[in-house]
């Protein structure tokens, strides 16, 4: 393997994976996305990148879901990347970083949701992700010579949280609002474990859909306690008021469901595939907390938005590292 | 050949270790101290249960003076305990859980209706006491893969909401979902007959309007506390449903058969009972 395209090498798991690939002396290509760029221009830019780099693999890492769902621009970027990838003869692997949010949060889900459970097409946050997963499946049909892997991580803690609940806990100050009268089971993985899973999928043939989640779970109240924060039980109807008082974001519909029913993913298939996170949920929270304390000083609150400073990024790569066009603006 | 296989098997592990090291070198997460796991992955709260142990012991030994037999029918591995269900706020589940804990030192999870998981506070209590939403996938994993015991009440709210005049007349056992769960999980069903719950908190009437307004299955007129009646629990001979065919007819036969077994055991226990309070 010589080169890999990462659709967002500037942030989050994508940045971690891109840095790791660069350290392993692989060329990493990425593309800046500008909101003003038209879909056609973006598709042409992806095609140019794939033609120039002739990558062996592509890691679709830019799918970050907020309360209102995945942005249309993010879906279009994925579709443009798949279209360019389909015309790249050197390509062998496609790895998509989706999310466990595709299952929604409902009281009729199993306690640990396996991959064969149908995604929740009605959940607003899952619609965009499912569009991208469908595009990946369509790509697999067009290019049966490639291996397509879809990773659905549970809530991921790190400098860039991945998942609504992780985002809520990380972005809240000392107080975390939670649904009064409910204490659901939740799970957390580290960005480290998810990045390793993505790299495994890039280097080895692991076709199909895999949940990325630890084997354990814990109650939301315990998770908040381990994160050294205070749980404030509120009624759904007053989250906006409570959020204003406690300086937390109002809940989206999906977050509200998560607060009541939780969501844990079944790790059986990922264990078989060698993807299973090595870090337990509570240890993932402890590790995140320790990193926060390291970067902010023990006992002090996190940064302005409650997040620590990322310690990884495109700037840390060596001079002979990746072929890279930096992301200019944030489209989400 | 074996050497080759070993090398092939060890490859992914080596790669994983290598990748772990590379990613760890980029973003060194401070090593988290390996503390003991928090709680139970299914949501049970062992610490809360330990704290409530004196109260549970009091209810078990002094209030209900529970007697139980048939523990030899509970297998060492996973099993689905199927019991009759009664009482406006039913005390049968905690009594069954406590008797198994005391005699076999095993925990019993409880599969409940979605109503419990949708209702604030009840959801909190239900989960911490070992309650799990009844779901075939969850049951397969809990019983079949992890070898746990789970308790289910097929009568559901039809059992707990029935009038005291209907006591010990078992309601319909649904469509046999519990039989399919046991079949899928490959575990036996242990029928359980519980005597006492019907009188511990009898339903004397139902406030239909209140139930409709509160979106509850029933709003009972009942005693404010559990009455100190004598509890008897019998674990009956296990039914190995996983060994036979799994068609609808067979499921219906098993369902009715298990219902009849519990009903007959209850009638026999009532026949031997001389007093509701003293047993």
Coordinates of C-alpha atoms in Angstrom, one line a residue:
Chain A
X1 CA 0.0 0.0 0.0
X2 CA 1.4 3.4 -1.0
X3 CA -1.3 6.0 -0.7
X4 CA -4.6 6.7 0.9
X5 CA -7.2 9.4 0.5
X6 CA -8.8 10.7 3.7
X7 CA -11.9 12.8 3.1
X8 CA -11.2 14.9 6.2
X9 CA -7.6 14.8 7.3
X10 CA -7.9 18.0 9.3
X11 CA -10.1 16.9 12.3
X12 CA -11.1 14.1 14.5
X13 CA -10.6 10.4 13.7
X14 CA -9.6 11.4 10.1
X15 CA -6.7 13.5 11.4
X16 CA -5.6 10.7 13.7
X17 CA -5.7 8.2 10.8
X18 CA -4.0 10.5 8.4
X19 CA -1.2 11.2 10.8
X20 CA -0.7 7.5 11.5
X21 CA -0.6 6.7 7.8
X22 CA 1.9 9.5 7.2
X23 CA 4.1 8.1 10.0
X24 CA 4.0 4.8 8.3
X25 CA 5.4 6.5 5.2
X26 CA 2.2 6.4 3.2
X27 CA 1.1 9.3 1.1
X28 CA -2.1 10.8 2.4
X29 CA -4.3 12.9 0.1
X30 CA -7.2 15.1 1.2
X31 CA -9.1 17.9 -0.2
X32 CA -10.2 21.3 1.2
X33 CA -14.0 21.8 1.0
X34 CA -15.4 25.2 0.6
X35 CA -19.1 26.0 1.0
X36 CA -19.0 28.1 -2.1
X37 CA -17.8 25.2 -4.2
X38 CA -20.4 23.7 -6.4
X39 CA -21.1 20.0 -6.4
X40 CA -19.7 19.7 -9.9
X41 CA -16.5 21.6 -9.0
X42 CA -16.1 19.4 -5.9
X43 CA -16.6 16.2 -7.9
X44 CA -14.0 17.4 -10.4
X45 CA -11.5 18.2 -7.6
X46 CA -12.0 14.7 -6.1
X47 CA -11.4 13.2 -9.5
X48 CA -8.2 15.2 -9.9
X49 CA -7.0 14.1 -6.5
X50 CA -7.7 10.4 -7.2
X51 CA -6.1 10.7 -10.7
X52 CA -3.0 12.3 -9.3
X53 CA -2.5 10.2 -6.2
X54 CA -3.8 6.8 -7.5
X55 CA -4.7 5.7 -4.0
X56 CA -5.0 2.2 -2.8
X57 CA -7.7 3.1 -0.2
X58 CA -10.1 5.9 0.7
X59 CA -11.2 6.6 4.2
X60 CA -14.5 8.5 4.3
X61 CA -14.0 10.3 7.7
X62 CA -15.9 13.5 7.4
X63 CA -19.4 12.4 8.5
X64 CA -20.0 14.2 11.7
X65 CA -23.6 14.3 12.9
X66 CA -25.1 17.2 14.9
X67 CA -28.5 17.3 16.4
X68 CA -30.1 18.3 13.2
X69 CA -28.4 15.5 11.3
X70 CA -25.7 15.2 8.7
X71 CA -25.3 18.2 6.5
X72 CA -26.3 18.0 2.9
X73 CA -22.7 19.2 2.0
X74 CA -21.2 16.2 3.9
X75 CA -23.4 13.7 1.9
X76 CA -22.5 15.4 -1.4
X77 CA -18.8 15.2 -0.5
X78 CA -19.1 11.5 0.2
X79 CA -21.0 11.0 -3.1
X80 CA -18.4 13.0 -5.0
X81 CA -15.6 11.0 -3.4
X82 CA -17.3 7.7 -4.3
X83 CA -17.9 8.8 -7.9
X84 CA -14.2 9.7 -8.2
X85 CA -13.2 6.4 -6.5
X86 CA -15.2 4.4 -8.9
X87 CA -13.0 5.7 -11.7
X88 CA -9.8 4.9 -9.9
X89 CA -8.4 1.5 -11.0
X90 CA -5.8 1.4 -8.3
X91 CA -8.3 1.5 -5.5
X92 CA -8.6 -1.6 -3.3
X93 CA -10.3 -0.5 -0.1
X94 CA -13.1 1.9 0.9
X95 CA -13.6 2.5 4.6
X96 CA -16.5 4.6 5.7
X97 CA -16.7 6.0 9.3
X98 CA -20.4 6.1 9.9
X99 CA -22.0 6.0 13.3
X100 CA -24.0 3.9 15.7
X101 CA -26.5 6.7 15.4
X102 CA -28.0 5.0 12.4
X103 CA -29.9 2.7 14.7
X104 CA -31.6 5.6 16.4
X105 CA -32.6 5.5 20.1
X106 CA -35.8 3.6 20.8
X107 CA -37.2 1.6 23.6
X108 CA -37.7 -1.5 21.3
X109 CA -34.0 -1.8 20.4
X110 CA -32.0 -4.7 22.0
X111 CA -29.8 -3.6 24.9
X112 CA -26.8 -4.3 22.7
X113 CA -27.7 -3.6 19.1
X114 CA -26.1 -6.0 16.5
X115 CA -25.3 -5.0 13.0
X116 CA -28.2 -6.9 11.5
X117 CA -30.8 -4.8 13.2
X118 CA -32.4 -2.5 10.6
X119 CA -31.3 1.2 10.9
X120 CA -33.9 3.7 12.0
X121 CA -34.8 5.5 8.8
X122 CA -37.1 7.9 10.6
X123 CA -34.5 9.3 12.9
X124 CA -33.5 12.7 11.6
X125 CA -29.8 12.1 12.5
X126 CA -29.5 8.8 10.7
X127 CA -31.0 9.9 7.3
X128 CA -27.8 11.4 5.9
X129 CA -25.6 8.6 7.3
X130 CA -27.8 6.0 5.7
X131 CA -27.6 7.9 2.4
X132 CA -23.8 7.7 2.6
X133 CA -23.9 4.0 3.6
X134 CA -26.2 3.3 0.6
X135 CA -23.8 5.1 -1.7
X136 CA -21.0 2.9 -0.3
X137 CA -23.1 -0.2 -1.0
X138 CA -23.8 1.1 -4.5
X139 CA -20.0 1.6 -5.0
X140 CA -19.4 -2.0 -3.9
X141 CA -21.7 -3.2 -6.6
X142 CA -20.1 -1.0 -9.2
X143 CA -16.6 -2.0 -8.1
X144 CA -16.8 -5.6 -6.8
X145 CA -13.0 -5.8 -7.0
X146 CA -12.8 -3.5 -4.0
X147 CA -13.4 -4.2 -0.3
X148 CA -15.9 -1.9 1.3
X149 CA -16.0 -1.6 5.1
X150 CA -18.5 0.4 7.0
X151 CA -17.6 1.2 10.7
X152 CA -20.3 2.2 13.0
X153 CA -18.6 3.4 16.2
X154 CA -20.5 4.0 19.4
X155 CA -20.1 7.4 21.2
X156 CA -16.5 8.4 20.8
X157 CA -14.7 10.5 23.4
X158 CA -11.6 12.5 22.4
X159 CA -10.6 16.0 21.4
X160 CA -13.3 15.7 18.7
X161 CA -16.2 13.7 20.1
X162 CA -18.1 11.6 17.6
X163 CA -21.7 11.1 18.6
X164 CA -24.5 13.2 20.1
X165 CA -24.1 12.0 23.7
X166 CA -20.3 12.3 23.7
X167 CA -20.7 15.7 22.2
X168 CA -23.2 16.7 24.9
X169 CA -21.0 15.5 27.8
X170 CA -17.8 17.0 26.3
X171 CA -19.4 20.4 25.5
X172 CA -21.2 20.7 28.8
X173 CA -19.5 22.5 31.6
X174 CA -19.5 21.1 35.1
X175 CA -23.2 20.3 34.8
X176 CA -24.6 17.8 32.3
X177 CA -28.4 17.9 31.8
X178 CA -30.0 14.4 31.6
X179 CA -33.6 13.2 31.5
X180 CA -35.1 13.1 34.9
X181 CA -36.3 9.7 36.0
X182 CA -34.2 7.8 33.4
X183 CA -30.8 6.4 33.7
X184 CA -30.1 4.4 30.5
X185 CA -27.1 2.2 29.6
X186 CA -24.5 3.9 27.4
X187 CA -21.1 3.1 25.9
X188 CA -18.0 5.0 25.0
X189 CA -15.0 4.3 22.9
X190 CA -11.8 6.2 22.6
X191 CA -10.8 8.0 19.4
X192 CA -7.6 5.9 19.6
X193 CA -9.5 2.6 19.3
X194 CA -11.7 3.8 16.5
X195 CA -8.6 5.1 14.6
X196 CA -7.0 1.7 15.0
X197 CA -10.1 0.0 13.7
X198 CA -10.1 2.3 10.7
X199 CA -6.4 1.5 10.0
X200 CA -7.1 -2.2 10.4
X201 CA -9.8 -1.9 7.8
X202 CA -7.5 0.1 5.5
X203 CA -4.7 -2.5 5.7
X204 CA -6.7 -5.7 5.8
X205 CA -9.7 -7.2 4.0
X206 CA -12.7 -6.8 6.4
X207 CA -15.7 -6.3 4.1
X208 CA -19.1 -5.5 5.6
X209 CA -20.6 -3.5 8.5
X210 CA -19.0 -3.5 11.9
X211 CA -20.0 -1.9 15.1
X212 CA -17.1 -0.4 17.0
X213 CA -17.9 -0.6 20.6
X214 CA -16.4 -2.0 23.8
X215 CA -18.0 -5.1 25.3
X216 CA -19.2 -3.3 28.4
X217 CA -21.7 -0.5 29.1
X218 CA -22.5 1.7 32.1
X219 CA -25.3 3.8 33.3
X220 CA -25.4 7.4 32.1
X221 CA -25.3 8.7 35.7
X222 CA -22.1 6.7 36.3
X223 CA -20.6 8.0 33.0
X224 CA -21.2 11.6 34.0
X225 CA -19.7 10.9 37.4
X226 CA -16.6 9.3 36.0
X227 CA -16.3 12.4 33.7
X228 CA -16.1 14.4 36.9
X229 CA -19.2 16.3 36.1
X230 CA -22.6 16.7 37.8
X231 CA -25.8 15.2 36.4
X232 CA -28.8 17.5 36.5
X233 CA -32.0 15.7 35.8
X234 CA -34.5 17.8 33.9
X235 CA -37.7 17.3 32.1
X236 CA -37.5 17.3 28.3
X237 CA -39.8 20.3 28.1
X238 CA -37.5 22.5 30.1
X239 CA -34.2 21.6 28.6
X240 CA -34.0 24.9 26.7
X241 CA -34.4 26.8 30.0
X242 CA -32.1 24.5 31.9
X243 CA -29.6 24.7 29.1
X244 CA -29.6 28.5 29.2
X245 CA -29.1 28.4 33.0
X246 CA -26.4 25.7 32.9
X247 CA -24.8 26.9 29.7
X248 CA -25.5 23.7 27.8
X249 CA -27.0 23.2 24.4
X250 CA -30.7 22.4 24.1
X251 CA -31.4 18.8 23.2
X252 CA -32.2 17.6 19.8
X253 CA -35.0 15.0 19.4
X254 CA -32.4 12.2 19.0
X255 CA -30.4 13.3 22.1
X256 CA -33.7 13.4 24.1
X257 CA -34.3 9.7 23.1
X258 CA -30.8 8.8 23.9
X259 CA -31.2 10.3 27.4
X260 CA -34.2 8.1 28.0
X261 CA -33.4 4.8 26.2
X262 CA -29.6 4.9 25.7
X263 CA -27.9 3.0 23.0
X264 CA -25.3 0.3 23.3
X265 CA -23.8 -1.6 20.3
X266 CA -23.1 -5.3 20.2
X267 CA -19.4 -5.9 19.8
X268 CA -19.6 -9.6 18.8
X269 CA -18.9 -9.1 15.1
X270 CA -16.2 -6.5 15.7
X271 CA -14.4 -8.9 18.1
X272 CA -14.5 -11.6 15.4
X273 CA -13.1 -9.0 12.9
X274 CA -10.4 -8.0 15.3
X275 CA -11.8 -4.5 15.6
X276 CA -13.0 -4.6 19.1
X277 CA -11.8 -1.6 21.2
X278 CA -9.4 -2.6 24.0
X279 CA -10.6 0.2 26.2
X280 CA -13.6 -0.2 28.4
X281 CA -16.3 2.5 28.5
X282 CA -15.4 3.8 32.0
X283 CA -11.7 3.8 31.1
X284 CA -12.4 5.7 27.9
X285 CA -14.1 8.4 30.0
X286 CA -11.2 8.4 32.5
X287 CA -8.7 8.7 29.7
X288 CA -10.5 11.6 28.2
X289 CA -10.8 13.3 31.6
X290 CA -7.1 12.8 32.2
X291 CA -6.3 14.3 28.8
X292 CA -8.5 17.3 29.7
X293 CA -6.8 17.8 33.0
X294 CA -3.4 17.5 31.3
X295 CA -4.2 20.0 28.7
X296 CA -6.1 22.5 30.9
X297 CA -4.5 22.1 34.3
X298 CA -5.9 19.8 37.0
X299 CA -9.2 21.0 38.3
X300 CA -9.6 23.7 35.8
X301 CA -12.5 23.7 33.3
X302 CA -11.9 22.7 29.7
X303 CA -11.5 25.3 26.9
X304 CA -14.1 27.8 25.9
X305 CA -16.3 25.2 24.3
X306 CA -15.5 22.6 26.9
X307 CA -13.1 20.8 24.6
X308 CA -9.4 20.4 25.0
X309 CA -6.9 21.3 22.3
X310 CA -6.4 18.5 19.9
X311 CA -2.9 17.1 20.2
X312 CA -2.9 15.7 16.7
X313 CA -3.4 17.3 13.4
X314 CA -2.0 17.7 9.9
X315 CA 0.7 20.1 11.2
X316 CA 2.4 17.3 13.1
X317 CA 3.4 15.3 10.0
X318 CA 6.9 15.1 8.6
X319 CA 8.0 17.1 5.7
X320 CA 8.1 14.0 3.5
X321 CA 4.7 13.1 4.6
X322 CA 1.4 13.4 2.9
X323 CA 0.2 15.0 -0.3
X324 CA -2.2 17.3 1.2
X325 CA -4.4 20.3 0.5
X326 CA -5.6 21.7 3.8
X327 CA -9.2 22.0 4.6
X328 CA -9.9 25.7 4.4
X329 CA -13.3 26.0 6.1
X330 CA -15.6 24.0 8.2
X331 CA -18.7 23.2 6.2
X332 CA -20.7 21.8 9.1
Chain B
X1 CA 1.5 -26.5 8.3
X2 CA 0.6 -25.8 12.0
X3 CA 3.5 -23.3 12.1
X4 CA 2.1 -21.5 9.0
X5 CA -1.4 -21.4 10.6
X6 CA 0.0 -20.0 13.8
X7 CA 1.9 -17.3 11.9
X8 CA -1.2 -16.4 9.9
X9 CA -3.3 -16.2 13.1
X10 CA -0.7 -14.0 14.8
X11 CA -0.6 -11.5 11.9
X12 CA -3.6 -9.4 12.7
X13 CA -2.6 -9.2 16.4
X14 CA 0.9 -8.0 15.3
X15 CA -0.6 -5.4 13.0
X16 CA -3.0 -4.3 15.6
X17 CA -0.1 -3.8 18.1
X18 CA 1.8 -1.9 15.5
X19 CA -1.1 0.3 14.7
X20 CA -1.8 0.8 18.4
X21 CA 1.8 2.0 18.9
X22 CA 1.6 4.4 15.9
X23 CA -1.7 5.9 16.9
X24 CA -0.5 6.1 20.6
X25 CA 2.6 7.9 19.5
X26 CA 0.5 10.6 17.8
X27 CA -2.0 11.3 20.6
X28 CA -0.8 9.9 23.9
X29 CA -3.8 9.4 26.0
X30 CA -2.8 9.3 29.7
X31 CA -3.0 5.7 30.9
X32 CA -6.3 5.4 32.7
X33 CA -6.0 3.4 36.0
X34 CA -7.7 0.0 35.5
X35 CA -10.4 0.3 38.1
X36 CA -13.0 -2.2 38.6
X37 CA -16.0 -2.2 36.2
X38 CA -18.8 0.2 37.1
X39 CA -22.1 -1.6 37.7
X40 CA -23.4 -4.2 35.4
X41 CA -23.4 -4.0 31.7
X42 CA -27.1 -4.8 31.6
X43 CA -27.9 -1.9 34.0
X44 CA -28.3 -3.8 37.3
X45 CA -27.0 -1.9 40.3
X46 CA -25.3 -4.4 42.6
X47 CA -24.4 -1.7 45.1
X48 CA -27.9 -0.5 45.4
X49 CA -29.1 -4.1 45.7
X50 CA -26.6 -4.7 48.4
X51 CA -27.7 -1.6 50.2
X52 CA -31.3 -2.8 50.0
X53 CA -30.4 -6.3 51.2
X54 CA -31.6 -5.7 54.8
X55 CA -35.0 -4.4 53.6
X56 CA -35.3 -7.4 51.2
X57 CA -34.3 -9.8 54.0
X58 CA -37.0 -8.3 56.2
X59 CA -39.6 -8.7 53.5
X60 CA -38.5 -12.2 52.7
X61 CA -38.1 -13.5 56.2
X62 CA -40.5 -11.5 58.3
X63 CA -43.1 -9.9 56.2
X64 CA -43.9 -12.5 53.6
X65 CA -42.1 -15.4 55.4
X66 CA -41.3 -16.8 51.9
X67 CA -40.9 -20.5 51.5
X68 CA -39.5 -21.9 48.2
X69 CA -38.7 -25.3 46.8
X70 CA -37.7 -26.9 43.5
X71 CA -34.3 -25.2 43.2
X72 CA -32.9 -28.4 41.7
X73 CA -35.0 -27.7 38.6
X74 CA -33.0 -24.5 37.9
X75 CA -30.1 -25.5 35.6
X76 CA -26.5 -24.3 36.1
X77 CA -26.5 -22.4 32.8
X78 CA -29.1 -20.1 31.2
X79 CA -32.8 -20.6 31.8
X80 CA -36.0 -18.6 31.3
X81 CA -38.1 -18.6 34.5
X82 CA -41.8 -18.2 33.6
X83 CA -44.1 -17.2 36.5
X84 CA -47.7 -16.1 37.2
X85 CA -48.0 -12.4 37.9
X86 CA -50.3 -10.6 40.3
X87 CA -50.8 -7.8 42.7
X88 CA -51.4 -4.1 41.8
X89 CA -47.8 -3.3 42.5
X90 CA -46.5 -6.9 42.2
X91 CA -44.1 -8.2 44.8
X92 CA -43.6 -11.5 43.0
X93 CA -40.6 -10.5 40.9
X94 CA -38.4 -9.3 43.9
X95 CA -39.4 -12.3 45.9
X96 CA -38.3 -14.7 43.1
X97 CA -35.1 -12.8 42.5
X98 CA -34.3 -12.8 46.2
X99 CA -35.0 -16.4 46.8
X100 CA -32.7 -17.4 43.9
X101 CA -30.0 -15.1 45.2
X102 CA -30.3 -16.5 48.7
X103 CA -30.4 -20.2 47.8
X104 CA -28.3 -20.4 44.6
X105 CA -26.2 -17.2 44.9
X106 CA -27.3 -16.2 41.3
X107 CA -28.8 -13.1 40.0
X108 CA -32.1 -13.1 38.1
X109 CA -32.7 -10.5 35.4
X110 CA -36.3 -9.5 34.8
X111 CA -37.8 -9.0 31.4
X112 CA -40.5 -6.4 31.4
X113 CA -42.8 -4.5 29.1
X114 CA -41.8 -1.4 27.3
X115 CA -44.2 0.5 29.5
X116 CA -41.6 0.2 32.3
X117 CA -38.8 1.6 30.2
X118 CA -40.9 4.5 28.9
X119 CA -42.1 5.6 32.3
X120 CA -39.8 8.0 34.3
X121 CA -38.7 6.8 37.8
X122 CA -40.2 3.3 37.1
X123 CA -37.6 3.0 34.4
X124 CA -34.9 4.0 36.9
X125 CA -36.0 1.5 39.5
X126 CA -36.7 -1.3 36.9
X127 CA -33.2 -1.1 35.4
X128 CA -31.4 -0.9 38.7
X129 CA -33.3 -3.9 40.0
X130 CA -32.1 -6.0 37.0
X131 CA -34.9 -5.2 34.6
X132 CA -34.4 -5.5 30.9
X133 CA -36.8 -4.7 28.1
X134 CA -38.3 -7.9 26.7
X135 CA -36.5 -8.2 23.3
X136 CA -35.6 -11.5 21.5
X137 CA -32.1 -10.3 20.6
X138 CA -31.4 -9.3 24.2
X139 CA -32.8 -12.6 25.5
X140 CA -30.7 -14.6 23.1
X141 CA -27.6 -13.0 24.3
X142 CA -28.4 -12.8 28.0
X143 CA -29.6 -16.4 28.3
X144 CA -27.9 -18.3 25.5
X145 CA -24.5 -16.6 25.3
X146 CA -24.0 -15.4 28.9
X147 CA -25.9 -18.3 30.7
X148 CA -27.9 -16.0 32.9
X149 CA -31.3 -16.5 34.4
X150 CA -34.2 -14.3 33.3
X151 CA -37.7 -14.0 34.7
X152 CA -40.6 -13.3 32.5
X153 CA -44.4 -12.8 33.3
X154 CA -46.3 -13.7 30.1
X155 CA -49.6 -12.5 31.6
X156 CA -48.1 -9.0 31.7
X157 CA -50.5 -6.3 32.9
X158 CA -53.5 -8.6 32.3
X159 CA -52.2 -10.5 35.4
X160 CA -51.5 -7.5 37.7
X161 CA -54.6 -5.6 36.7
X162 CA -57.1 -8.3 37.2
X163 CA -59.7 -8.1 39.9
X164 CA -59.2 -10.0 43.2
X165 CA -62.2 -12.2 42.4
X166 CA -60.1 -13.6 39.5
X167 CA -57.2 -14.5 41.7
X168 CA -55.1 -17.5 40.7
X169 CA -56.9 -17.8 37.4
X170 CA -54.1 -17.4 35.0
X171 CA -54.7 -15.0 32.1
X172 CA -53.7 -15.7 28.5
X173 CA -50.0 -16.2 28.1
X174 CA -49.8 -13.9 25.0
X175 CA -48.8 -15.5 21.7
X176 CA -46.0 -17.5 23.2
X177 CA -43.2 -15.0 22.6
X178 CA -41.4 -16.3 25.6
X179 CA -41.3 -19.8 24.1
X180 CA -39.7 -18.5 21.0
X181 CA -37.2 -16.6 23.1
X182 CA -36.2 -19.8 24.9
X183 CA -36.0 -21.7 21.6
X184 CA -33.8 -19.0 20.0
X185 CA -31.6 -18.9 23.0
X186 CA -31.4 -22.7 23.3
X187 CA -32.3 -22.7 27.0
X188 CA -35.0 -24.5 29.0
X189 CA -38.1 -22.9 30.5
X190 CA -38.5 -23.3 34.2
X191 CA -42.2 -22.7 35.2
X192 CA -42.6 -21.0 38.5
X193 CA -45.8 -21.0 40.6
X194 CA -46.1 -18.1 43.1
X195 CA -48.7 -18.1 45.9
X196 CA -49.3 -15.0 47.9
X197 CA -48.9 -12.2 45.4
X198 CA -52.6 -12.1 44.5
X199 CA -53.5 -11.2 48.1
X200 CA -50.5 -9.0 48.9
X201 CA -51.9 -6.1 47.0
X202 CA -55.3 -7.1 45.7
X203 CA -57.0 -5.1 43.0
X204 CA -60.4 -4.2 44.3
X205 CA -61.4 -2.0 41.4
X206 CA -60.1 -0.1 38.5
X207 CA -60.3 3.7 37.9
X208 CA -60.7 3.5 34.1
X209 CA -60.9 7.3 33.6
X210 CA -57.7 7.9 35.6
X211 CA -56.0 5.1 33.7
X212 CA -57.0 6.6 30.3
X213 CA -55.9 10.1 31.3
X214 CA -52.6 8.9 32.7
X215 CA -52.1 6.5 29.7
X216 CA -51.7 3.6 32.1
X217 CA -52.9 0.0 31.6
X218 CA -54.9 0.2 34.8
X219 CA -55.4 2.5 37.9
X220 CA -56.2 0.1 40.7
X221 CA -58.1 0.6 43.9
X222 CA -55.9 -1.3 46.3
X223 CA -54.1 -1.4 49.6
X224 CA -51.4 1.3 50.1
X225 CA -48.8 -1.3 51.3
X226 CA -48.2 -4.9 50.6
X227 CA -50.2 -7.0 53.1
X228 CA -48.3 -9.5 55.2
X229 CA -49.5 -12.7 53.5
X230 CA -47.6 -16.0 53.3
X231 CA -45.5 -16.4 50.1
X232 CA -44.8 -19.8 48.6
X233 CA -42.7 -20.2 45.5
X234 CA -42.3 -23.5 43.6
X235 CA -39.8 -24.0 40.8
X236 CA -41.3 -26.7 38.6
X237 CA -39.7 -29.2 36.3
X238 CA -38.0 -27.5 33.3
X239 CA -39.3 -27.7 29.8
X240 CA -36.7 -28.2 27.1
X241 CA -38.3 -26.3 24.3
X242 CA -35.2 -25.9 22.3
X243 CA -35.0 -29.6 21.4
X244 CA -38.2 -29.8 19.3
X245 CA -39.6 -28.1 16.2
X246 CA -40.2 -24.4 16.2
X247 CA -43.4 -24.0 14.2
X248 CA -46.3 -21.9 15.4
X249 CA -48.3 -25.0 16.4
X250 CA -45.5 -26.3 18.6
X251 CA -45.0 -22.9 20.1
X252 CA -48.8 -22.7 20.9
X253 CA -48.7 -26.2 22.5
X254 CA -45.7 -25.3 24.7
X255 CA -47.3 -22.0 25.7
X256 CA -50.6 -23.7 26.8
X257 CA -48.7 -26.6 28.3
X258 CA -46.6 -24.3 30.5
X259 CA -49.6 -22.2 31.5
X260 CA -51.5 -25.4 32.5
X261 CA -48.5 -26.6 34.5
X262 CA -48.4 -23.4 36.5
X263 CA -52.1 -23.3 36.9
X264 CA -52.2 -26.9 38.2
X265 CA -49.4 -26.3 40.6
X266 CA -51.1 -23.2 41.9
X267 CA -54.4 -25.0 42.5
X268 CA -52.5 -27.8 44.4
X269 CA -50.7 -25.2 46.5
X270 CA -54.0 -23.4 47.3
X271 CA -55.5 -26.8 48.2
X272 CA -52.8 -27.3 50.8
X273 CA -53.0 -23.8 52.1
X274 CA -54.9 -23.4 55.4
X275 CA -54.5 -19.6 55.8
X276 CA -53.6 -16.7 53.5
X277 CA -51.6 -15.1 56.3
X278 CA -50.0 -18.1 58.0
X279 CA -49.8 -20.5 55.0

